[in-house]
GROMACS .gro file of N, CA and C in nm:
model
  198
    1MET      N    1   7.422  12.059   9.622
    1MET     CA    2   7.527  12.071   9.523
    1MET      C    3   7.519  12.204   9.450
    2GLU      N    4   7.405  12.272   9.455
    2GLU     CA    5   7.392  12.398   9.383
    2GLU      C    6   7.480  12.506   9.444
    3ASN      N    7   7.510  12.495   9.574
    3ASN     CA    8   7.588  12.597   9.642
    3ASN      C    9   7.738  12.585   9.618
    4LEU      N   10   7.781  12.475   9.560
    4LEU     CA   11   7.924  12.453   9.542
    4LEU      C   12   7.974  12.523   9.416
    5THR      N   13   8.093  12.578   9.427
    5THR     CA   14   8.153  12.644   9.311
    5THR      C   15   8.205  12.538   9.214
    6PRO      N   16   8.223  12.575   9.088
    6PRO     CA   17   8.277  12.478   8.992
    6PRO      C   18   8.415  12.424   9.033
    7ALA      N   19   8.496  12.507   9.097
    7ALA     CA   20   8.628  12.460   9.141
    7ALA      C   21   8.614  12.351   9.247
    8THR      N   22   8.517  12.367   9.338
    8THR     CA   23   8.496  12.266   9.442
    8THR      C   24   8.443  12.137   9.381
    9ARG      N   25   8.354  12.147   9.284
    9ARG     CA   26   8.304  12.027   9.217
    9ARG      C   27   8.417  11.954   9.146
   10GLN      N   28   8.504  12.029   9.082
   10GLN     CA   29   8.617  11.968   9.014
   10GLN      C   30   8.711  11.901   9.115
   11LEU      N   31   8.730  11.964   9.229
   11LEU     CA   32   8.816  11.907   9.333
   11LEU      C   33   8.756  11.778   9.388
   12LEU      N   34   8.625  11.774   9.406
   12LEU     CA   35   8.561  11.651   9.453
   12LEU      C   36   8.576  11.539   9.351
   13THR      N   37   8.568  11.572   9.224
   13THR     CA   38   8.592  11.473   9.119
   13THR      C   39   8.735  11.422   9.124
   14LEU      N   40   8.828  11.512   9.148
   14LEU     CA   41   8.969  11.474   9.159
   14LEU      C   42   8.992  11.381   9.278
   15VAL      N   43   8.922  11.406   9.388
   15VAL     CA   44   8.933  11.318   9.505
   15VAL      C   45   8.883  11.179   9.470
   16ALA      N   46   8.769  11.172   9.401
   16ALA     CA   47   8.715  11.041   9.363
   16ALA      C   48   8.810  10.966   9.270
   17VAL      N   49   8.868  11.037   9.176
   17VAL     CA   50   8.961  10.973   9.082
   17VAL      C   51   9.088  10.927   9.154
   18SER      N   52   9.136  11.004   9.250
   18SER     CA   53   9.259  10.965   9.320
   18SER      C   54   9.234  10.850   9.417
   19CYS      N   55   9.111  10.834   9.464
   19CYS     CA   56   9.080  10.724   9.556
   19CYS      C   57   9.051  10.594   9.481
   20ALA      N   58   9.019  10.602   9.354
   20ALA     CA   59   8.980  10.484   9.278
   20ALA      C   60   9.085  10.373   9.278
   21PRO      N   61   9.213  10.402   9.257
   21PRO     CA   62   9.310  10.291   9.251
   21PRO      C   63   9.351  10.236   9.387
   22LEU      N   64   9.300  10.292   9.496
   22LEU     CA   65   9.346  10.247   9.628
   22LEU      C   66   9.315  10.101   9.655
   23PHE      N   67   9.200  10.053   9.609
   23PHE     CA   68   9.163   9.913   9.634
   23PHE      C   69   9.263   9.819   9.567
   24LEU      N   70   9.289   9.842   9.439
   24LEU     CA   71   9.382   9.754   9.367
   24LEU      C   72   9.524   9.768   9.420
   25MET      N   73   9.564   9.890   9.451
   25MET     CA   74   9.700   9.910   9.503
   25MET      C   75   9.714   9.848   9.642
   26GLY      N   76   9.606   9.851   9.720
   26GLY     CA   77   9.610   9.787   9.851
   26GLY      C   78   9.628   9.637   9.839
   27GLN      N   79   9.560   9.578   9.742
   27GLN     CA   80   9.577   9.435   9.720
   27GLN      C   81   9.719   9.403   9.673
   28ALA      N   82   9.772   9.488   9.585
   28ALA     CA   83   9.906   9.464   9.532
   28ALA      C   84  10.011   9.480   9.643
   29SER      N   85   9.993   9.578   9.730
   29SER     CA   86  10.095   9.599   9.833
   29SER      C   87  10.089   9.494   9.943
   30SER      N   88   9.976   9.425   9.956
   30SER     CA   89   9.969   9.320  10.058
   30SER      C   90  10.012   9.184  10.003
   31HIS      N   91  10.048   9.179   9.876
   31HIS     CA   92  10.095   9.054   9.815
   31HIS      C   93  10.229   9.016   9.879
   32PRO      N   94  10.252   8.886   9.902
   32PRO     CA   95  10.376   8.845   9.969
   32PRO      C   96  10.504   8.886   9.896
   33HIS      N   97  10.498   8.901   9.764
   33HIS     CA   98  10.617   8.936   9.687
   33HIS      C   99  10.622   9.084   9.650
   34ALA      N  100  10.541   9.165   9.716
   34ALA     CA  101  10.541   9.309   9.686
   34ALA      C  102  10.672   9.370   9.736
   35GLY      N  103  10.725   9.458   9.655
   35GLY     CA  104  10.852   9.520   9.690
   35GLY      C  105  10.833   9.657   9.754
   36THR      N  106  10.944   9.720   9.782
   36THR     CA  107  10.944   9.851   9.846
   36THR      C  108  10.876   9.956   9.760
   37VAL      N  109  10.899   9.949   9.629
   37VAL     CA  110  10.840  10.048   9.538
   37VAL      C  111  10.687  10.038   9.541
   38THR      N  112  10.635   9.917   9.547
   38THR     CA  113  10.490   9.898   9.554
   38THR      C  114  10.434   9.959   9.681
   39HIS      N  115  10.501   9.937   9.793
   39HIS     CA  116  10.455   9.993   9.920
   39HIS      C  117  10.464  10.145   9.918
   40LEU      N  118  10.572  10.199   9.864
   40LEU     CA  119  10.587  10.344   9.856
   40LEU      C  120  10.481  10.406   9.766
   41ALA      N  121  10.452  10.342   9.653
   41ALA     CA  122  10.349  10.393   9.562
   41ALA      C  123  10.212  10.391   9.630
   42TYR      N  124  10.184  10.284   9.704
   42TYR     CA  125  10.056  10.274   9.774
   42TYR      C  126  10.042  10.386   9.878
   43TRP      N  127  10.143  10.405   9.961
   43TRP     CA  128  10.133  10.506  10.066
   43TRP      C  129  10.136  10.647  10.009
   44LEU      N  130  10.202  10.668   9.897
   44LEU     CA  131  10.198  10.798   9.830
   44LEU      C  132  10.057  10.826   9.779
   45THR      N  133   9.991  10.724   9.725
   45THR     CA  134   9.853  10.740   9.679
   45THR      C  135   9.759  10.766   9.796
   46VAL      N  136   9.778  10.696   9.906
   46VAL     CA  137   9.695  10.718  10.025
   46VAL      C  138   9.714  10.860  10.077
   47ALA      N  139   9.838  10.905  10.085
   47ALA     CA  140   9.865  11.041  10.135
   47ALA      C  141   9.806  11.146  10.043
   48THR      N  142   9.820  11.128   9.912
   48THR     CA  143   9.764  11.223   9.816
   48THR      C  144   9.612  11.230   9.828
   49ALA      N  145   9.548  11.114   9.836
   49ALA     CA  146   9.402  11.111   9.849
   49ALA      C  147   9.357  11.176   9.979
   50ALA      N  148   9.430  11.154  10.088
   50ALA     CA  149   9.393  11.214  10.216
   50ALA      C  150   9.407  11.365  10.213
   51ILE      N  151   9.514  11.414  10.154
   51ILE     CA  152   9.534  11.559  10.145
   51ILE      C  153   9.426  11.622  10.059
   52LEU      N  154   9.396  11.561   9.945
   52LEU     CA  155   9.290  11.615   9.859
   52LEU      C  156   9.155  11.612   9.928
   53LEU      N  157   9.130  11.508  10.008
   53LEU     CA  158   9.003  11.498  10.080
   53LEU      C  159   8.990  11.609  10.183
   54VAL      N  160   9.098  11.640  10.255
   54VAL     CA  161   9.095  11.748  10.353
   54VAL      C  162   9.071  11.882  10.284
   55ILE      N  163   9.140  11.906  10.174
   55ILE     CA  164   9.121  12.032  10.101
   55ILE      C  165   8.979  12.042  10.048
   56ALA      N  166   8.926  11.933   9.996
   56ALA     CA  167   8.789  11.934   9.944
   56ALA      C  168   8.689  11.959  10.055
   57ALA      N  169   8.709  11.898  10.171
   57ALA     CA  170   8.617  11.919  10.283
   57ALA      C  171   8.617  12.065  10.327
   58ARG      N  172   8.734  12.126  10.330
   58ARG     CA  173   8.742  12.268  10.367
   58ARG      C  174   8.672  12.355  10.263
   59ASN      N  175   8.689  12.323  10.136
   59ASN     CA  176   8.623  12.401  10.031
   59ASN      C  177   8.472  12.385  10.036
   60VAL      N  178   8.424  12.264  10.062
   60VAL     CA  179   8.280  12.242  10.072
   60VAL      C  180   8.224  12.320  10.190
   61ALA      N  181   8.293  12.315  10.303
   61ALA     CA  182   8.246  12.390  10.421
   61ALA      C  183   8.243  12.540  10.391
   62ARG      N  184   8.344  12.591  10.323
   62ARG     CA  185   8.348  12.733  10.287
   62ARG      C  186   8.233  12.769  10.193
   63ASP      N  187   8.209  12.684  10.093
   63ASP     CA  188   8.102  12.712   9.997
   63ASP      C  189   7.965  12.708  10.063
   64LEU      N  190   7.945  12.617  10.158
   64LEU     CA  191   7.814  12.606  10.223
   64LEU      C  192   7.789  12.721  10.320
   65ARG      N  193   7.895  12.781  10.373
   65ARG     CA  194   7.879  12.897  10.461
   65ARG      C  195   7.836  13.021  10.384
   66GLN      N  196   7.874  13.029  10.259
   66GLN     CA  197   7.845  13.149  10.180
   66GLN      C  198   7.703  13.151  10.130
   0.00000   0.00000   0.00000
């Protein structure tokens, strides 16, 4: 962790925070009475978390090479 820049550490924290609601949102979207908005919110959260995870992985790889 010493090799990571402060921006990368902050990005990793952001990834963790964006992944936190996925469990509850997954349960809500699988409910029989869940509507379209619930499903859209869940998949938007999944997509955001995945994009942030890819960016964070690239930043970590870059920081470890330096």
